[in-house]
Short mmCIF file of C-alpha atoms in Angstrom, two decimals:
data_model
loop_
_atom_site.label_atom_id
_atom_site.label_comp_id
_atom_site.label_asym_id
_atom_site.label_seq_id
_atom_site.Cartn_x
_atom_site.Cartn_y
_atom_site.Cartn_z
CA UNK A 1 14.82 -9.25 -24.97
CA UNK A 2 11.27 -9.53 -23.88
CA UNK A 3 8.42 -7.38 -24.42
CA UNK A 4 7.02 -5.67 -22.03
CA UNK A 5 3.40 -3.93 -20.22
CA UNK A 6 4.38 -1.70 -18.10
CA UNK A 7 1.97 0.84 -16.01
CA UNK A 8 2.35 3.74 -16.33
CA UNK A 9 1.25 7.08 -13.83
CA UNK A 10 2.13 9.95 -15.63
CA UNK A 11 4.60 10.00 -13.12
CA UNK A 12 8.61 10.40 -13.14
CA UNK A 13 8.71 7.00 -11.59
CA UNK A 14 7.22 5.11 -14.00
CA UNK A 15 7.91 7.00 -17.02
CA UNK A 16 12.27 6.20 -16.26
CA UNK A 17 10.77 2.37 -15.70
CA UNK A 18 10.15 2.65 -19.11
CA UNK A 19 13.04 4.88 -20.59
CA UNK A 20 15.16 2.59 -19.11
CA UNK A 21 13.50 -0.83 -20.53
CA UNK A 22 13.97 0.53 -23.55
CA UNK A 23 16.78 1.72 -23.83
CA UNK A 24 17.87 -1.23 -22.73
CA UNK A 25 15.57 -3.48 -26.49
CA UNK A 26 12.70 -4.64 -24.93
CA UNK A 27 9.34 -3.69 -26.80
CA UNK A 28 7.81 -1.35 -24.12
CA UNK A 29 3.85 -1.43 -23.81
CA UNK A 30 3.27 1.29 -22.23
CA UNK A 31 -0.61 1.08 -20.06
CA UNK A 32 -2.34 3.54 -17.92
CA UNK A 33 -5.75 2.00 -15.32
CA UNK A 34 -8.29 3.64 -15.19
CA UNK A 35 -9.22 3.21 -11.94
CA UNK A 36 -10.97 6.91 -10.49
CA UNK A 37 -12.08 9.82 -11.42
CA UNK A 38 -14.20 12.61 -8.45
CA UNK A 39 -16.88 14.18 -9.30
CA UNK A 40 -16.03 17.28 -10.52
CA UNK A 41 -13.86 14.83 -13.61
CA UNK A 42 -10.56 14.95 -12.25
CA UNK A 43 -7.87 11.77 -12.71
CA UNK A 44 -6.67 10.43 -8.88
CA UNK A 45 -2.93 10.45 -9.85
CA UNK A 46 -2.25 6.91 -9.96
CA UNK A 47 -3.47 7.93 -13.58
CA UNK A 48 -3.13 10.21 -15.16
CA UNK A 49 -3.82 9.85 -19.12
CA UNK A 50 -2.62 12.43 -20.04
CA UNK A 51 0.94 13.02 -18.93
CA UNK A 52 1.60 9.10 -19.37
CA UNK A 53 0.77 9.72 -23.20
CA UNK A 54 2.74 11.92 -23.97
CA UNK A 55 5.93 10.14 -22.23
CA UNK A 56 4.85 7.27 -24.76
CA UNK A 57 4.79 9.97 -27.50
CA UNK A 58 8.43 11.04 -26.17
CA UNK A 59 9.48 7.08 -26.01
CA UNK A 60 9.04 6.74 -29.19
CA UNK A 61 7.03 3.36 -27.81
CA UNK A 62 2.67 2.10 -28.29
CA UNK A 63 0.16 3.34 -25.56
CA UNK A 64 -2.78 2.20 -24.14
CA UNK A 65 -5.31 3.86 -21.34
CA UNK A 66 -7.93 1.32 -19.76
CA UNK A 67 -10.62 1.45 -17.79
CA UNK A 68 -10.36 -0.49 -15.00
CA UNK A 69 -13.13 1.51 -12.77
CA UNK A 70 -15.47 -0.39 -11.67
CA UNK A 71 -12.64 -2.94 -11.29
CA UNK A 72 -10.83 -0.42 -8.48
CA UNK A 73 -14.44 0.35 -6.88
CA UNK A 74 -15.05 -3.11 -5.56
CA UNK A 75 -11.33 -4.07 -5.02
CA UNK A 76 -10.53 -1.25 -3.20
CA UNK A 77 -13.00 1.36 -2.02
CA UNK A 78 -15.52 -0.12 -0.86
CA UNK A 79 -12.82 -2.03 0.82
CA UNK A 80 -11.60 1.58 2.02
CA UNK A 81 -15.24 2.61 3.46
CA UNK A 82 -16.33 -0.10 4.83
CA UNK A 83 -12.65 -0.37 6.83
CA UNK A 84 -13.07 2.94 8.73
CA UNK A 85 -16.55 2.30 9.38
CA UNK A 86 -15.60 -1.59 11.16
CA UNK A 87 -13.06 1.35 12.99
CA UNK A 88 -10.06 0.10 11.16
CA UNK A 89 -7.39 1.42 9.01
CA UNK A 90 -7.32 0.96 6.20
CA UNK A 91 -4.23 0.94 3.34
CA UNK A 92 -6.09 0.61 -0.20
CA UNK A 93 -2.89 0.76 -2.10
CA UNK A 94 -2.18 -2.43 -1.39
CA UNK A 95 -4.69 -3.82 -2.33
CA UNK A 96 -5.18 -1.96 -5.65
CA UNK A 97 -1.79 -3.43 -6.52
CA UNK A 98 -2.55 -7.40 -6.56
CA UNK A 99 -6.33 -7.02 -7.23
CA UNK A 100 -6.08 -4.59 -9.98
CA UNK A 101 -2.32 -3.32 -11.06
CA UNK A 102 -1.13 -6.63 -11.36
CA UNK A 103 -4.34 -8.66 -11.33
CA UNK A 104 -4.94 -6.58 -14.71
CA UNK A 105 -1.33 -5.72 -15.79
CA UNK A 106 -1.19 -9.74 -16.21
CA UNK A 107 -4.52 -9.72 -18.15
CA UNK A 108 -3.29 -7.51 -20.77
CA UNK A 109 -0.56 -8.45 -20.76
CA UNK A 110 -1.70 -11.56 -21.96
CA UNK A 111 -4.30 -9.91 -24.29
CA UNK A 112 -0.69 -8.71 -26.36
CA UNK A 113 1.31 -12.04 -25.48
CA UNK A 114 3.88 -9.82 -24.11
CA UNK A 115 6.44 -11.07 -21.74
CA UNK A 116 6.38 -9.92 -18.24
CA UNK A 117 4.58 -6.44 -16.90
CA UNK A 118 7.12 -4.10 -15.25
CA UNK A 119 6.02 -0.90 -13.48
CA UNK A 120 8.14 1.42 -11.46
CA UNK A 121 8.11 0.85 -7.86
CA UNK A 122 10.89 0.92 -5.55
CA UNK A 123 11.97 -2.48 -5.24
CA UNK A 124 13.51 -5.80 -6.35
CA UNK A 125 12.16 -9.18 -7.64
CA UNK A 126 14.25 -11.91 -6.65
CA UNK A 127 13.58 -16.19 -6.95
CA UNK A 128 14.73 -17.92 -4.00
CA UNK A 129 17.03 -21.27 -4.04
CA UNK A 130 13.74 -22.94 -2.50
CA UNK A 131 12.36 -21.72 -5.80
CA UNK A 132 10.01 -18.91 -4.77
CA UNK A 133 9.29 -15.31 -6.45
CA UNK A 134 9.36 -12.55 -3.13
CA UNK A 135 10.07 -8.64 -3.51
CA UNK A 136 13.30 -7.46 -1.39
CA UNK A 137 14.47 -4.32 -1.13
CA UNK A 138 15.25 -1.27 -2.92
CA UNK A 139 19.27 -0.23 -3.02
CA UNK A 140 17.88 2.52 -0.95
CA UNK A 141 15.93 2.58 1.34
CA UNK A 142 13.75 5.59 1.78
CA UNK A 143 12.32 5.19 -1.23
CA UNK A 144 12.32 1.21 -1.10
CA UNK A 145 8.24 -0.16 -2.06
CA UNK A 146 8.27 -3.58 -1.05
CA UNK A 147 6.08 -3.11 2.33
CA UNK A 148 3.62 -2.62 -0.22
CA UNK A 149 3.52 -5.79 -2.34
CA UNK A 150 3.88 -7.80 -0.11
CA UNK A 151 0.77 -9.77 -1.21
CA UNK A 152 1.02 -10.22 -5.34
CA UNK A 153 1.05 -13.76 -5.64
CA UNK A 154 3.66 -16.08 -7.08
CA UNK A 155 2.24 -15.91 -10.86
CA UNK A 156 2.18 -12.55 -10.28
CA UNK A 157 6.05 -11.74 -8.82
CA UNK A 158 7.22 -14.08 -11.85
CA UNK A 159 6.15 -12.59 -14.56
CA UNK A 160 6.65 -9.26 -13.19
CA UNK A 161 10.03 -6.41 -13.57
CA UNK A 162 11.16 -3.44 -12.18
CA UNK A 163 13.84 -1.66 -13.63
CA UNK A 164 14.48 1.38 -10.73
CA UNK A 165 15.46 -0.98 -7.76
CA UNK A 166 18.43 0.38 -7.80
CA UNK A 167 17.87 3.65 -7.85
CA UNK A 168 17.81 6.40 -5.39
CA UNK A 169 14.82 9.26 -6.42
CA UNK A 170 17.26 11.65 -7.65
CA UNK A 171 18.92 9.43 -9.71
CA UNK A 172 15.27 9.61 -11.33
CA UNK A 173 14.67 12.80 -11.80
CA UNK A 174 18.11 13.37 -13.21
CA UNK A 175 17.31 10.45 -15.86
CA UNK A 176 14.07 12.37 -17.06
CA UNK A 177 15.55 15.78 -17.13
CA UNK A 178 18.53 13.82 -19.86
CA UNK A 179 16.18 12.55 -21.73
CA UNK A 180 13.61 15.69 -21.34
CA UNK A 181 10.86 13.79 -20.29
CA UNK A 182 7.77 16.71 -19.30
CA UNK A 183 7.42 15.34 -16.03
CA UNK A 184 11.64 15.22 -14.90
CA UNK A 185 9.99 17.99 -12.05
CA UNK A 186 6.69 16.58 -11.52
CA UNK A 187 6.40 16.26 -7.68
CA UNK A 188 5.37 13.30 -5.34
CA UNK A 189 1.39 12.36 -5.04
CA UNK A 190 1.36 11.69 -0.68
CA UNK A 191 -2.20 11.25 0.10
CA UNK A 192 -4.61 8.39 -1.39
CA UNK A 193 -5.24 8.88 -5.10
CA UNK A 194 -9.00 8.69 -4.42
CA UNK A 195 -9.20 11.64 -2.12
CA UNK A 196 -6.82 13.36 -2.89
CA UNK A 197 -8.08 16.71 -0.66
CA UNK A 198 -7.14 14.49 2.24
CA UNK A 199 -9.85 14.32 3.97
CA UNK A 200 -10.91 10.67 4.45
CA UNK A 201 -14.13 11.19 6.41
CA UNK A 202 -15.92 13.49 3.47
CA UNK A 203 -15.45 10.75 0.76
CA UNK A 204 -16.32 7.92 3.10
CA UNK A 205 -19.80 10.25 3.89
CA UNK A 206 -20.03 11.01 0.10
CA UNK A 207 -19.65 7.04 -1.42
CA UNK A 208 -20.60 5.18 1.94
CA UNK A 209 -23.55 2.12 0.49
CA UNK A 210 -25.25 2.46 3.85
CA UNK A 211 -25.78 5.13 7.14
CA UNK A 212 -22.63 6.21 8.10
CA UNK A 213 -22.06 6.15 11.73
CA UNK A 214 -22.38 9.99 13.78
CA UNK A 215 -20.94 11.42 17.21
CA UNK A 216 -20.34 10.05 20.52
CA UNK A 217 -17.99 9.57 23.16
CA UNK A 218 -14.75 9.43 23.77
CA UNK A 219 -14.05 7.68 27.17
CA UNK A 220 -11.03 7.63 28.75
CA UNK A 221 -9.74 3.93 28.86
CA UNK A 222 -11.81 3.26 32.27
CA UNK A 223 -14.83 4.50 30.23
CA UNK A 224 -15.06 7.84 31.76
CA UNK A 225 -17.30 9.88 29.18
CA UNK A 226 -14.52 12.52 28.03
CA UNK A 227 -16.31 14.54 25.99
CA UNK A 228 -17.75 13.50 21.99
CA UNK A 229 -16.22 12.83 18.69
CA UNK A 230 -17.20 13.94 14.90
CA UNK A 231 -17.56 9.72 14.16
CA UNK A 232 -15.62 6.68 14.16
CA UNK A 233 -14.67 7.15 10.43
CA UNK A 234 -12.82 10.35 11.71
CA UNK A 235 -9.71 8.99 13.71
CA UNK A 236 -7.21 6.91 13.87
CA UNK A 237 -5.42 4.63 16.50
CA UNK A 238 -2.46 7.20 17.81
CA UNK A 239 -3.49 10.64 16.00
CA UNK A 240 -3.28 13.70 18.17
CA UNK A 241 -4.65 16.14 15.73
CA UNK A 242 -7.85 17.35 15.53
CA UNK A 243 -9.43 15.48 18.81
CA UNK A 244 -10.72 19.32 19.83
CA UNK A 245 -10.52 18.43 24.02
CA UNK A 246 -9.00 19.78 26.25
CA UNK A 247 -6.99 18.15 28.61
CA UNK A 248 -3.95 18.84 30.94
CA UNK A 249 -1.74 16.19 29.43
CA UNK A 250 -1.23 15.33 25.70
CA UNK A 251 -3.81 12.21 24.64
CA UNK A 252 -3.89 9.82 21.57
CA UNK A 253 -7.07 7.48 20.03
CA UNK A 254 -5.86 3.91 21.91
CA UNK A 255 -8.64 2.66 20.52
CA UNK A 256 -11.63 2.74 18.29
CA UNK A 257 -14.66 1.06 19.56
CA UNK A 258 -17.40 0.86 16.47
CA UNK A 259 -20.02 -1.20 17.80
CA UNK A 260 -20.25 1.50 21.66
CA UNK A 261 -19.58 3.92 18.70
CA UNK A 262 -16.96 5.42 21.21
CA UNK A 263 -12.78 6.76 20.54
CA UNK A 264 -10.92 6.02 23.55
CA UNK A 265 -7.90 8.46 24.35
CA UNK A 266 -5.03 7.92 26.25
CA UNK A 267 -1.60 8.83 26.84
CA UNK A 268 1.01 7.50 24.03
CA UNK A 269 2.14 5.45 26.92
CA UNK A 270 -0.87 3.14 26.42
CA UNK A 271 -0.16 3.08 21.97
CA UNK A 272 2.77 0.52 23.01
CA UNK A 273 2.91 -2.77 22.20
CA UNK A 274 4.32 -5.72 22.97
CA UNK A 275 2.96 -8.16 20.83
CA UNK A 276 -0.22 -8.19 17.71
CA UNK A 277 -1.59 -10.54 15.62
CA UNK A 278 -2.23 -10.69 11.93
CA UNK A 279 -4.69 -12.57 10.06
CA UNK A 280 -5.60 -12.71 6.32
CA UNK A 281 -1.85 -13.26 5.56
CA UNK A 282 0.44 -14.11 2.23
CA UNK A 283 3.25 -15.05 2.01
CA UNK A 284 6.06 -14.73 -0.51
CA UNK A 285 9.36 -16.10 -0.14
CA UNK A 286 8.30 -19.88 1.60
CA UNK A 287 5.43 -21.65 1.37
CA UNK A 288 2.43 -20.79 3.92
CA UNK A 289 3.15 -22.46 7.16
CA UNK A 290 2.22 -24.87 9.15
CA UNK A 291 0.82 -23.66 12.33
CA UNK A 292 3.17 -24.24 15.40
CA UNK A 293 6.49 -22.84 13.20
CA UNK A 294 7.80 -20.45 14.54
CA UNK A 295 10.67 -18.31 13.25
CA UNK A 296 12.71 -14.42 13.41
CA UNK A 297 12.01 -11.03 11.30
CA UNK A 298 12.76 -7.51 10.93
CA UNK A 299 8.76 -7.11 10.69
CA UNK A 300 7.58 -3.09 10.10
CA UNK A 301 3.55 -1.92 10.60
CA UNK A 302 3.40 0.54 8.22
CA UNK A 303 4.92 1.61 5.61
CA UNK A 304 7.30 4.53 6.86
CA UNK A 305 7.29 2.26 10.07
CA UNK A 306 11.39 0.90 10.73
CA UNK A 307 11.26 -2.50 10.77
CA UNK A 308 12.36 -3.79 14.69
CA UNK A 309 13.22 -7.23 14.90
CA UNK A 310 10.24 -9.62 16.45
CA UNK A 311 9.55 -13.28 16.51
CA UNK A 312 6.52 -14.78 14.29
CA UNK A 313 4.47 -17.88 15.73
CA UNK A 314 1.72 -19.70 13.32
CA UNK A 315 -1.02 -19.63 15.60
CA UNK A 316 -3.62 -21.39 13.18
CA UNK A 317 -4.20 -21.45 9.29
CA UNK A 318 -4.50 -17.55 8.78
CA UNK A 319 -3.33 -16.49 12.00
CA UNK A 320 0.07 -15.44 13.12
CA UNK A 321 1.32 -14.00 16.72
CA UNK A 322 4.16 -11.10 16.16
CA UNK A 323 6.08 -10.69 19.45
CA UNK A 324 8.53 -7.90 19.51
CA UNK A 325 11.88 -7.54 20.82
CA UNK A 326 11.18 -3.52 21.87
CA UNK A 327 7.52 -3.04 21.64
CA UNK A 328 6.59 -0.74 19.63
CA UNK A 329 4.00 2.15 18.50
CA UNK A 330 0.65 2.40 17.57
CA UNK A 331 -0.51 -0.35 15.60
CA UNK A 332 -3.03 0.16 14.29
CA UNK A 333 -5.81 -2.69 13.29
CA UNK A 334 -6.23 -2.85 9.14
CA UNK A 335 -2.79 -2.37 7.97
CA UNK A 336 0.01 -4.70 7.37
CA UNK A 337 2.29 -5.28 8.93
CA UNK A 338 4.81 -7.02 6.42
CA UNK A 339 7.91 -9.57 7.61
CA UNK A 340 11.88 -9.41 6.41
CA UNK A 341 14.47 -12.04 6.45
CA UNK A 342 17.71 -10.91 7.00
CA UNK A 343 18.54 -10.37 3.62
CA UNK A 344 15.94 -7.73 3.40
CA UNK A 345 13.64 -9.64 1.36
CA UNK A 346 9.51 -10.07 2.18
CA UNK A 347 8.88 -13.29 3.76
CA UNK A 348 4.98 -12.35 4.18
CA UNK A 349 2.92 -10.11 6.27
CA UNK A 350 -0.73 -9.80 7.09
CA UNK A 351 -3.61 -7.41 8.61
CA UNK A 352 -3.00 -6.48 11.87
CA UNK A 353 -6.80 -7.66 13.96
#
């Protein structure tokens, strides 16, 4: 049996993951990475220390809250703000997993002389025939979280356990009730942990290091001015609600132009793309491919997006062209495209350019 350091958010998933590891006979140590505290002192939903500590006491395992505030600011919230100011739509959870959660947990794993780290993610770890590690979709696809894990490194995956890969959410809650864990009925968080009310614009205005772009023009795809917008930080490609524009048809954000401070509006058919380009790549199941490499895959362009058959062509050292068999709706610059093989394992992925 191994000595395992498990990240505990204070939610039901990580609580049951810790319970399963202990039930399997592992020596389990609970940790919570304290990543964000709001101005009024409220902890983020990813680091609710009091709930995590109560679960650890119920399980009879050692527990440590670990300060990760600076790492979270540098690796997550600052890039998040920068991307929105540049007209992109980032996914901060992906950056947090690699650069904060796993990096910090592996550091403390070594300090405490443990063998593995573990989390309550719905995903599995698989070692490929080429001896590389990757993540595989959870058995119950509705909760699969591999999209959020594609940027992990080989070292991180080599030292990771994910006990919930074969569980459904209903089974996890049932186990929590069976063992009388206080978080059994705790609801899942649907928002970013550091923007609990979902108001990204207010967060950016309060925390941006400099001036935030103000009002500008809504324009159509020919450049004709349609009205005024509140600032590009309030919009993302594919958005329809909250535009404040009266039009004779349903209109959507089809592009954001930060240099011109413009938000482009158009009909829904303008959102569909047959191909996208990605950069800032990370490959899991295969080594970094050479330029000119072509492979088939199933590609997801957002967390809840169904995978679409696609052909990926490596066009440079850190660039790929993704051609979809069926056009995809509203691929947003800054989001990630993640590539899967026929066994539902992550090949790799990158940032939509």
